[in-house]
Short mmCIF file of C-alpha atoms and ligand atoms in Angstrom, two decimals:
data_model
loop_
_atom_site.label_atom_id
_atom_site.label_comp_id
_atom_site.label_asym_id
_atom_site.label_seq_id
_atom_site.Cartn_x
_atom_site.Cartn_y
_atom_site.Cartn_z
CA MET A 24 4.21 206.73 150.03
CA ALA A 25 1.23 205.83 147.94
CA GLU A 26 0.22 202.20 148.08
CA ASN A 27 1.06 201.34 144.48
CA ASN A 28 4.46 202.99 144.85
CA LEU A 29 5.17 200.67 147.71
CA GLN A 30 4.28 197.68 145.62
CA GLU A 31 6.45 198.92 142.77
CA GLN A 32 9.35 199.52 145.10
CA MET A 33 9.14 195.99 146.45
CA GLN A 34 8.80 194.50 142.98
CA LYS A 35 11.94 196.36 142.02
CA GLU A 36 13.78 195.00 145.03
CA MET A 37 12.80 191.46 144.14
CA ILE A 38 13.94 191.89 140.56
CA GLU A 39 17.09 193.90 141.07
CA LYS A 40 18.26 191.98 144.12
CA ASP A 41 20.52 194.78 145.36
CA ILE A 42 19.39 194.34 148.93
CA PHE A 43 20.14 190.63 148.77
CA ASN A 44 23.62 191.31 147.52
CA GLN A 45 24.00 193.87 150.24
CA ILE A 46 22.95 191.46 152.96
CA LYS A 47 25.18 188.77 151.50
CA ALA A 48 28.15 191.12 151.86
CA TYR A 49 27.11 191.91 155.43
CA ALA A 50 26.71 188.23 156.24
CA PHE A 51 30.17 187.43 154.92
CA ASP A 52 31.64 190.38 156.81
CA TYR A 53 29.96 189.04 159.93
CA ALA A 54 31.19 185.51 159.34
CA ASP A 55 34.80 186.60 158.89
CA LYS A 56 34.83 188.85 161.93
CA SER A 57 32.88 186.68 164.28
CA LEU A 58 35.36 183.82 164.10
CA GLU A 59 37.96 185.97 165.80
CA ARG A 60 36.06 188.61 167.70
CA HIS A 61 34.87 188.52 171.30
CA VAL A 62 32.56 185.57 171.82
CA PHE A 63 30.18 187.70 173.88
CA PRO A 64 29.37 191.27 172.78
CA THR A 65 31.24 194.12 174.42
CA GLU A 66 29.49 196.45 176.83
CA ASN A 67 29.71 199.16 174.22
CA ALA A 68 27.91 197.00 171.63
CA ILE A 69 25.15 196.29 174.11
CA GLU A 70 24.92 199.95 175.08
CA GLN A 71 24.39 200.84 171.42
CA LEU A 72 21.31 198.61 171.20
CA LYS A 73 19.32 201.53 172.50
CA ILE A 74 19.19 202.74 168.90
CA PHE A 75 16.36 200.24 168.48
CA ASP A 76 14.23 201.90 171.15
CA GLU A 77 11.81 203.90 169.03
CA GLY A 78 8.13 203.93 168.17
CA ILE A 79 6.85 202.22 165.06
CA PRO A 80 7.84 204.44 162.10
CA GLU A 81 5.06 206.55 160.65
CA ASN A 82 6.28 206.29 157.08
CA THR A 83 7.65 203.59 154.85
CA GLY A 84 11.43 203.67 154.94
CA ASN A 85 14.27 202.46 152.85
CA SER A 86 15.21 198.77 152.76
CA LYS A 87 18.92 199.49 152.50
CA GLU A 88 18.80 201.61 155.63
CA VAL A 89 16.89 198.94 157.52
CA LEU A 90 19.59 196.43 156.67
CA ASP A 91 22.37 198.90 157.46
CA THR A 92 20.97 199.43 160.93
CA LEU A 93 20.63 195.74 161.48
CA HIS A 94 24.22 195.00 160.56
CA LYS A 95 25.79 198.06 162.12
CA PHE A 96 24.11 197.70 165.51
CA GLY A 97 22.78 194.15 165.45
CA SER A 98 25.78 192.13 164.35
CA PRO A 99 28.14 193.40 167.11
CA ALA A 100 25.52 192.56 169.74
CA THR A 101 25.24 188.91 168.74
CA VAL A 102 26.87 186.05 170.59
CA SER A 103 29.39 184.47 168.27
CA GLN A 104 27.86 181.08 167.84
CA ILE A 105 29.45 180.21 164.53
CA GLY A 106 32.96 180.31 165.98
CA GLY A 107 34.54 177.54 168.01
CA ARG A 108 34.60 178.97 171.52
CA TYR A 109 31.00 179.20 172.62
CA PHE A 110 30.30 176.57 175.29
CA GLY A 111 27.16 177.92 176.93
CA LEU A 112 23.87 176.07 177.44
CA VAL A 113 23.82 173.12 175.05
CA ASN A 114 23.82 175.02 171.81
CA GLY A 115 25.18 173.93 168.47
CA GLY A 116 27.20 175.35 165.64
CA ILE A 117 26.00 175.47 162.09
CA ILE A 118 27.14 173.20 159.27
CA PRO A 119 27.99 175.40 156.25
CA VAL A 120 25.83 173.45 153.79
CA ALA A 121 22.87 173.69 156.16
CA LEU A 122 23.28 177.45 156.35
CA ALA A 123 23.50 177.67 152.58
CA ALA A 124 20.43 175.45 152.17
CA LYS A 125 18.62 177.73 154.58
CA TRP A 126 19.20 180.67 152.26
CA LEU A 127 17.54 178.84 149.41
CA ASN A 128 14.79 177.70 151.75
CA ASP A 129 14.27 181.36 152.70
CA PHE A 130 13.52 182.18 149.08
CA TRP A 131 11.19 179.24 148.83
CA ASP A 132 9.27 180.53 151.89
CA GLN A 133 7.19 177.39 152.07
CA ASN A 134 4.30 176.83 154.39
CA THR A 135 4.24 173.18 155.30
CA PRO A 136 1.03 171.92 156.88
CA LEU A 137 0.03 169.79 153.93
CA TYR A 138 1.49 167.99 150.96
CA VAL A 139 -0.41 170.37 148.70
CA THR A 140 1.15 173.42 150.34
CA SER A 141 4.68 172.12 149.73
CA PRO A 142 5.41 168.81 147.99
CA ILE A 143 9.16 169.26 148.42
CA THR A 144 8.83 169.66 152.19
CA SER A 145 6.53 166.67 152.39
CA LYS A 146 9.16 164.63 150.56
CA LEU A 147 12.10 165.83 152.65
CA GLU A 148 10.19 165.23 155.89
CA THR A 149 9.45 161.69 154.72
CA VAL A 150 13.10 161.08 153.90
CA ALA A 151 14.44 162.71 157.08
CA GLU A 152 12.01 160.62 159.12
CA LYS A 153 13.29 157.43 157.53
CA TRP A 154 16.94 158.38 158.02
CA LEU A 155 16.45 159.31 161.68
CA ILE A 156 14.72 156.01 162.39
CA GLN A 157 17.63 154.16 160.76
CA LEU A 158 20.27 156.19 162.53
CA PHE A 159 18.71 155.80 165.98
CA ASN A 160 17.68 152.22 165.22
CA LEU A 161 14.07 152.82 166.27
CA PRO A 162 11.06 150.56 165.59
CA LYS A 163 9.80 150.51 161.99
CA THR A 164 6.41 151.91 162.98
CA THR A 165 8.00 155.13 164.29
CA VAL A 166 6.83 158.47 162.88
CA ALA A 167 8.45 161.88 163.20
CA GLY A 168 7.06 165.37 163.72
CA PHE A 169 9.24 168.34 162.86
CA VAL A 170 8.80 171.00 165.54
CA SER A 171 10.64 174.03 166.84
CA GLY A 172 12.84 172.30 169.40
CA SER A 173 12.92 169.68 172.11
CA SER A 174 10.62 171.67 174.38
CA MET A 175 7.88 171.18 171.83
CA ALA A 176 8.97 167.65 170.94
CA ILE A 177 8.72 166.59 174.59
CA LEU A 178 5.29 168.16 174.82
CA CYS A 179 4.17 166.15 171.78
CA GLY A 180 5.64 162.89 173.07
CA LEU A 181 3.87 163.31 176.40
CA ALA A 182 0.64 164.31 174.65
CA ALA A 183 0.79 161.03 172.70
CA ALA A 184 1.40 159.13 175.94
CA ARG A 185 -1.49 160.90 177.59
CA PHE A 186 -3.84 160.16 174.71
CA LYS A 187 -2.87 156.50 174.61
CA ILE A 188 -3.11 155.81 178.31
CA PHE A 189 -6.47 157.52 178.58
CA GLN A 190 -7.70 155.68 175.51
CA ARG A 191 -6.86 152.39 177.19
CA LEU A 192 -8.91 153.61 180.14
CA ASN A 193 -11.77 154.32 177.80
CA TRP A 194 -11.45 158.06 178.34
CA ASP A 195 -11.24 160.44 175.37
CA ILE A 196 -8.97 163.12 176.78
CA ASN A 197 -9.41 165.41 173.77
CA ALA A 198 -13.15 165.46 174.31
CA LYS A 199 -13.50 165.19 178.06
CA GLY A 200 -10.38 166.84 179.45
CA PHE A 201 -9.11 166.21 182.94
CA ILE A 202 -12.24 166.83 184.97
CA ASN A 203 -13.20 163.51 186.61
CA ALA A 204 -10.55 161.74 184.52
CA PRO A 205 -8.81 158.63 185.85
CA LYS A 206 -5.36 159.26 187.28
CA ILE A 207 -2.19 159.02 185.24
CA ARG A 208 1.16 158.75 186.98
CA ILE A 209 4.35 160.53 185.91
CA VAL A 210 7.69 159.15 187.04
CA ALA A 211 10.89 161.08 186.37
CA GLY A 212 14.47 161.28 187.57
CA ARG A 213 15.35 164.21 189.81
CA HIS A 214 17.60 165.58 187.08
CA ALA A 215 14.93 165.70 184.36
CA HIS A 216 15.33 168.80 182.19
CA GLY A 217 13.28 171.89 183.02
CA THR A 218 11.42 171.59 179.72
CA VAL A 219 10.19 168.12 180.71
CA VAL A 220 8.71 169.59 183.86
CA LYS A 221 7.24 172.40 181.78
CA ALA A 222 5.56 169.90 179.43
CA VAL A 223 4.08 168.08 182.42
CA ALA A 224 2.64 171.38 183.61
CA LEU A 225 1.35 172.49 180.19
CA LEU A 226 -0.41 169.17 179.67
CA GLY A 227 -2.25 169.59 182.94
CA PHE A 228 -0.68 166.70 184.86
CA GLY A 229 0.57 169.05 187.57
CA LYS A 230 4.24 169.29 188.49
CA ASP A 231 3.44 168.36 192.06
CA ASN A 232 2.18 164.99 190.87
CA ILE A 233 5.54 163.91 189.47
CA GLU A 234 6.95 160.92 191.35
CA TRP A 235 10.63 161.85 191.56
CA VAL A 236 13.28 159.16 191.44
CA ASP A 237 16.69 159.65 193.06
CA VAL A 238 19.73 159.81 190.80
CA ASP A 239 23.32 158.65 191.21
CA ASN A 240 26.39 160.88 191.29
CA GLN A 241 26.26 161.33 187.50
CA GLY A 242 22.59 162.29 187.49
CA ARG A 243 21.32 158.92 186.23
CA ILE A 244 18.08 157.42 187.52
CA ILE A 245 18.80 154.73 190.12
CA PHE A 246 17.05 151.58 188.93
CA GLU A 247 16.27 150.28 192.41
CA LYS A 248 14.61 153.56 193.37
CA ILE A 249 12.04 153.49 190.58
CA PRO A 250 8.58 152.95 192.12
CA LYS A 251 6.45 150.06 190.94
CA LEU A 252 5.21 151.03 187.48
CA ASP A 253 1.90 150.20 185.91
CA GLU A 254 0.11 150.70 182.60
CA ASN A 255 -1.14 154.12 183.67
CA THR A 256 2.37 155.47 184.12
CA ILE A 257 4.54 157.68 181.92
CA LEU A 258 8.21 157.10 182.66
CA LEU A 259 10.56 159.90 181.64
CA LEU A 260 14.16 158.98 180.90
CA GLN A 261 17.01 160.98 179.48
CA ALA A 262 19.81 160.52 176.97
CA GLY A 263 22.20 163.29 177.94
CA ASN A 264 21.92 164.95 181.34
CA VAL A 265 21.99 168.68 180.66
CA ASN A 266 24.81 169.15 183.16
CA SER A 267 26.92 166.01 183.17
CA GLY A 268 25.92 164.56 179.79
CA SER A 269 25.17 161.18 181.44
CA PHE A 270 22.68 158.66 180.05
CA ASP A 271 20.11 156.59 181.95
CA ALA A 272 20.57 152.81 181.83
CA PHE A 273 17.93 152.27 179.15
CA ASN A 274 18.19 148.52 178.66
CA ASP A 275 17.30 147.40 182.16
CA ILE A 276 14.92 150.22 182.95
CA CYS A 277 12.99 149.85 179.69
CA ASP A 278 12.71 146.08 180.10
CA MET A 279 11.14 146.59 183.48
CA ALA A 280 8.87 149.44 182.34
CA LYS A 281 7.71 147.52 179.28
CA LYS A 282 6.73 144.56 181.42
CA ALA A 283 4.54 146.93 183.41
CA ASN A 284 3.18 148.32 180.11
CA ALA A 285 4.17 151.86 181.10
CA TRP A 286 4.79 154.50 178.39
CA ILE A 287 8.48 155.42 178.15
CA HIS A 288 9.58 158.78 176.78
CA ILE A 289 13.27 159.56 176.29
CA ASP A 290 14.43 163.18 176.29
CA GLY A 291 17.46 162.93 174.04
CA ALA A 292 17.70 166.57 173.02
CA PHE A 293 21.42 166.42 172.38
CA GLY A 294 22.35 162.93 173.59
CA LEU A 295 20.32 160.79 171.22
CA TRP A 296 22.96 161.52 168.58
CA ALA A 297 25.41 159.31 170.50
CA ALA A 298 23.60 156.53 168.62
CA GLY A 299 25.27 157.85 165.46
CA SER A 300 28.79 157.20 166.76
CA GLU A 301 30.31 153.70 166.72
CA LYS A 302 32.38 154.44 169.80
CA LEU A 303 29.62 156.18 171.77
CA LYS A 304 26.51 154.23 170.85
CA TYR A 305 26.91 152.02 173.91
CA LEU A 306 25.41 155.04 175.73
CA THR A 307 22.10 154.75 173.90
CA ALA A 308 21.79 150.96 174.02
CA GLY A 309 18.16 150.06 174.65
CA ILE A 310 16.56 153.35 173.51
CA GLU A 311 14.63 151.41 170.88
CA LYS A 312 12.52 149.90 173.65
CA ALA A 313 10.89 153.26 174.45
CA ASP A 314 7.60 154.55 173.01
CA SER A 315 8.56 158.13 172.18
CA TRP A 316 11.71 160.22 171.88
CA SER A 317 12.55 163.88 171.52
CA VAL A 318 15.70 165.21 169.92
CA ASP A 319 17.10 168.40 168.44
CA GLY A 320 18.78 168.94 165.10
CA HIS A 321 19.99 172.34 166.28
CA LYS A 322 22.24 171.05 169.05
CA THR A 323 24.58 168.11 168.38
CA LEU A 324 23.81 167.83 164.67
CA ASN A 325 24.59 171.54 164.12
CA THR A 326 21.60 172.35 161.93
CA PRO A 327 20.29 175.93 162.11
CA TYR A 328 17.92 176.72 164.98
CA ASP A 329 14.27 175.83 164.98
CA SER A 330 14.85 172.12 164.52
CA GLY A 331 13.33 169.75 167.04
CA ILE A 332 11.94 166.31 166.30
CA VAL A 333 9.38 164.20 168.11
CA LEU A 334 9.55 160.51 167.31
CA CYS A 335 6.75 158.19 168.30
CA LYS A 336 6.37 154.46 167.81
CA ASP A 337 2.58 154.75 167.80
CA ARG A 338 1.43 156.93 164.89
CA GLU A 339 -2.20 156.77 165.91
CA ALA A 340 -1.42 158.01 169.42
CA LEU A 341 0.71 160.95 168.23
CA VAL A 342 -1.64 162.03 165.49
CA SER A 343 -4.74 161.68 167.63
CA ALA A 344 -3.12 163.62 170.46
CA LEU A 345 -2.28 166.53 168.19
CA GLN A 346 -5.66 166.79 166.49
CA THR A 347 -8.75 168.26 167.98
CA THR A 348 -11.11 165.74 166.40
CA GLY A 349 -10.53 162.12 165.53
CA SER A 350 -12.41 162.32 162.27
CA TYR A 351 -9.91 164.88 161.00
CA VAL A 352 -7.28 162.20 160.83
CA VAL A 353 -7.13 161.15 157.22
CA TYR A 354 -3.87 159.80 155.92
CA GLY A 355 -3.29 160.73 152.30
CA GLU A 356 -0.87 159.02 149.96
CA GLN A 357 1.58 161.80 150.70
CA ARG A 358 2.78 163.09 154.02
CA ASP A 359 0.85 165.99 155.55
CA GLY A 360 3.31 167.37 158.11
CA MET A 361 0.74 169.07 160.31
CA LEU A 362 -0.65 165.72 161.47
CA TYR A 363 2.51 165.25 163.51
CA THR A 364 2.90 168.74 165.00
CA PRO A 365 0.81 171.08 167.11
CA GLU A 366 1.29 173.91 164.63
CA MET A 367 -0.46 174.39 161.33
CA SER A 368 1.65 176.97 159.49
CA ARG A 369 5.33 176.18 159.85
CA ARG A 370 8.50 176.99 157.96
CA ALA A 371 10.14 174.10 156.11
CA ARG A 372 12.59 173.21 158.83
CA ALA A 373 13.17 169.72 157.44
CA VAL A 374 15.07 171.23 154.49
CA GLU A 375 18.16 172.04 156.54
CA LEU A 376 17.89 168.83 158.52
CA TRP A 377 17.84 166.86 155.29
CA ALA A 378 20.75 168.87 153.82
CA THR A 379 22.84 168.26 156.93
CA MET A 380 22.27 164.52 156.95
CA LYS A 381 22.64 164.22 153.19
CA TYR A 382 25.98 166.02 153.37
CA LEU A 383 27.44 164.39 156.47
CA GLY A 384 26.25 160.86 155.87
CA LYS A 385 26.64 158.30 158.63
CA ARG A 386 30.41 158.68 158.66
CA GLY A 387 30.24 162.44 158.93
CA ILE A 388 27.69 162.29 161.74
CA ASP A 389 29.94 159.83 163.57
CA ALA A 390 32.96 162.10 163.08
CA LEU A 391 31.01 165.15 164.23
CA VAL A 392 29.58 163.54 167.36
CA TYR A 393 32.77 161.77 168.35
CA GLY A 394 34.75 164.95 167.66
CA LEU A 395 32.65 166.87 170.19
CA HIS A 396 33.38 164.14 172.72
CA LEU A 397 37.13 164.25 172.05
CA ARG A 398 37.22 168.03 172.52
CA ALA A 399 35.32 167.66 175.82
CA VAL A 400 37.82 165.04 177.00
CA GLN A 401 40.66 167.36 176.01
CA PHE A 402 39.04 170.20 177.96
CA ALA A 403 38.77 168.07 181.08
CA LYS A 404 42.33 166.82 180.80
CA GLU A 405 43.91 170.23 180.27
CA LEU A 406 41.83 171.90 182.97
CA SER A 407 42.70 169.25 185.53
CA GLU A 408 46.38 169.66 184.67
CA TYR A 409 45.96 173.30 185.71
CA GLY A 410 44.40 172.24 189.00
CA PHE A 411 40.71 172.69 188.20
CA ASN A 412 38.38 170.01 189.54
CA ILE A 413 36.34 168.02 187.02
CA LEU A 414 33.16 166.83 188.72
CA ASN A 415 31.64 164.51 186.11
CA ASP A 416 32.69 161.50 184.07
CA VAL A 417 33.08 163.00 180.61
CA VAL A 418 31.12 160.35 178.72
CA PHE A 419 29.79 162.72 176.07
CA ASN A 420 30.25 166.45 175.39
CA GLN A 421 29.66 168.01 178.81
CA VAL A 422 32.32 169.01 181.36
CA LEU A 423 31.58 170.28 184.86
CA VAL A 424 34.38 172.35 186.34
CA ALA A 425 34.86 173.68 189.86
CA CYS A 426 37.54 175.63 191.66
CA ASP A 427 38.37 174.91 195.28
CA ASN A 428 35.24 176.55 196.66
CA ASP A 429 31.97 178.04 195.40
CA LEU A 430 33.07 181.64 195.76
CA GLU A 431 36.17 181.07 193.69
CA THR A 432 34.19 179.13 191.07
CA GLU A 433 31.62 181.90 190.71
CA ALA A 434 34.22 184.68 190.56
CA THR A 435 36.29 182.74 188.03
CA LEU A 436 33.26 182.15 185.83
CA LYS A 437 32.37 185.84 185.93
CA LYS A 438 35.90 186.70 184.91
CA ILE A 439 35.91 184.11 182.10
CA GLN A 440 32.77 185.74 180.76
CA GLU A 441 34.34 189.19 180.99
CA LEU A 442 37.49 188.10 179.17
CA ARG A 443 35.24 186.98 176.28
CA VAL A 444 37.79 184.55 174.81
CA CYS A 445 35.14 181.89 175.27
CA TRP A 446 31.74 181.75 176.90
CA CYS A 447 30.48 179.24 179.46
CA GLY A 448 27.52 179.34 181.78
CA GLY A 449 27.26 178.36 185.42
CA SER A 450 25.21 175.66 187.04
CA GLN A 451 24.68 173.83 190.28
CA TRP A 452 25.88 170.23 190.55
CA PHE A 453 24.57 168.64 193.74
CA ASP A 454 26.02 170.84 196.52
CA LYS A 455 28.53 172.68 194.34
CA LYS A 456 28.56 175.65 191.99
CA VAL A 457 30.10 174.69 188.66
CA ILE A 458 31.29 176.15 185.42
CA ARG A 459 29.51 174.18 182.75
CA ILE A 460 31.18 173.47 179.42
CA SER A 461 29.18 172.09 176.53
CA VAL A 462 31.16 171.30 173.40
CA CYS A 463 28.57 171.44 170.66
CA SER A 464 30.08 172.90 167.52
CA TRP A 465 31.96 171.25 164.69
CA ALA A 466 34.01 174.48 164.60
CA THR A 467 35.72 173.87 167.94
CA THR A 468 39.33 172.89 167.29
CA GLU A 469 41.98 171.57 169.66
CA ALA A 470 43.52 175.04 169.56
CA ASP A 471 40.18 176.59 170.57
CA VAL A 472 40.04 174.29 173.59
CA THR A 473 43.59 175.13 174.67
CA ARG A 474 42.98 178.84 174.16
CA SER A 475 39.84 178.60 176.28
CA VAL A 476 41.63 176.63 179.00
CA LEU A 477 44.25 179.37 179.18
CA SER A 478 41.47 181.89 179.59
CA PHE A 479 40.16 179.88 182.57
CA VAL A 480 43.66 179.95 184.06
CA LYS A 481 44.02 183.68 183.48
CA ALA A 482 40.58 184.35 184.98
CA ARG A 483 41.44 182.39 188.12
CA GLU A 484 44.76 184.25 188.46
CA GLN A 485 43.11 187.62 188.09
CA ILE A 486 40.53 187.00 190.77
CA SER A 487 43.12 185.65 193.20
CA ILE A 488 45.25 188.75 192.67
CA LYS A 489 42.18 190.87 193.40
CA ASN A 490 41.38 188.81 196.49
CA ASN A 491 44.91 189.11 197.83
CA SER A 492 45.31 192.83 197.24
C1 LIG B 18 18.07 171.82 175.27
C2 LIG B 18 17.38 170.72 175.97
C3 LIG B 18 15.99 170.65 176.00
C4 LIG B 18 15.12 171.73 175.38
O1 LIG B 18 15.34 171.79 174.00
P1 LIG B 18 14.99 173.07 173.12
O2 LIG B 18 15.39 172.68 171.75
O3 LIG B 18 15.85 174.17 173.67
O4 LIG B 18 13.57 173.37 173.26
C5 LIG B 18 15.40 169.57 176.61
N1 LIG B 18 16.16 168.62 177.18
C6 LIG B 18 17.50 168.65 177.20
C7 LIG B 18 18.27 167.54 177.84
C8 LIG B 18 18.17 169.71 176.58
O5 LIG B 18 19.50 169.75 176.57
#
């Protein structure tokens, strides 16, 4: 196709909007089916993915056909996340208004490094920052950076800590790097999330230099086991253990760490939202004493993916850490989002975060977060009535389930996944294999929980029949 024909064709598509109507119909078809269909794609659907194995096309194709292929072969090979029976990892559903806002945001296609590249994004980031600080009750000086997820938010929090501690030691880490640098200590609980360890590695601290602190039977740092801290230490705490959902005892630990002038970072990827629930906020008591926090919108809050937030009490430390030169740091009247993130070009992820919080309000956030907890409690209760062992205190949204031995647990989990009524992953909890349930979606109803529990029971029956025959 000649070049100007291509341009004409695309102009036509923008004006006529047929392909957008087409994809809207496909999206609605997907939404209706995926609420009831298998949570995990069938083997046949996965087999059919080989249609995508081809070389880059020589010639320009047809938009409608591209979209047809995507829906026909792509949609059946998705994991049904928008339904109520996906309990793997710690994911999150999607609030309808956030999804709708995302569609508009897609048309906006904003790039968001600076105020001048997108005034609306600058405004919504400013507002979302203020709301998050209020909701989590963080210090007034706190600033937020809108990043891709907690992995990146943790990295930014630790980069700020690194900058600040080295600055106090009269060492410009951005300029001089680690060679001949003074030593910084990293102290973390043995159950710190893998992405925390990754951030430590990426920032050049070295994983082997982490001073590991023993945890109790819920995975919480044991206060008495924390080594003597000093002002050159970064202490890593967590709000929401990725397996058990437990929270470190922030009040006492932070008091002690603050006295030592250590930097405290809290990984609250999904758990920080407990602060938004009247009945659960006891879990986050004391978080305001930390220096930096990382949290996701895309988990507990059910925003679309690509929504992580770094919060830092010390603006100068965060901004300096994320810039290559100090002189670059000029604060305008308006917010320039790139000062608070490692990236320059970014999509306007704050749009959906804002829409979600604007819609839910404090009451809605409370209802959402507490609802996830209630469904988790229901899961634990019903499963234990059927003779499954629940290995954690269900304080938040996580449930750890075991059968009578590891072999049975693993076989049951495999069967649950094959039945596809719901989807859970496996994990290791101290010396035991576990089936790990994470209730993360607003869409999960009491009936979804019961239906999933019955699938657990059926799975266990089927493997015992197989074992006995
Ligand atoms: C999910 C998770 C992370 C990583 O977050 P991403 O958004 O996936 O990058 C970090 N810590 C905890 C506790 C988590 O649950």
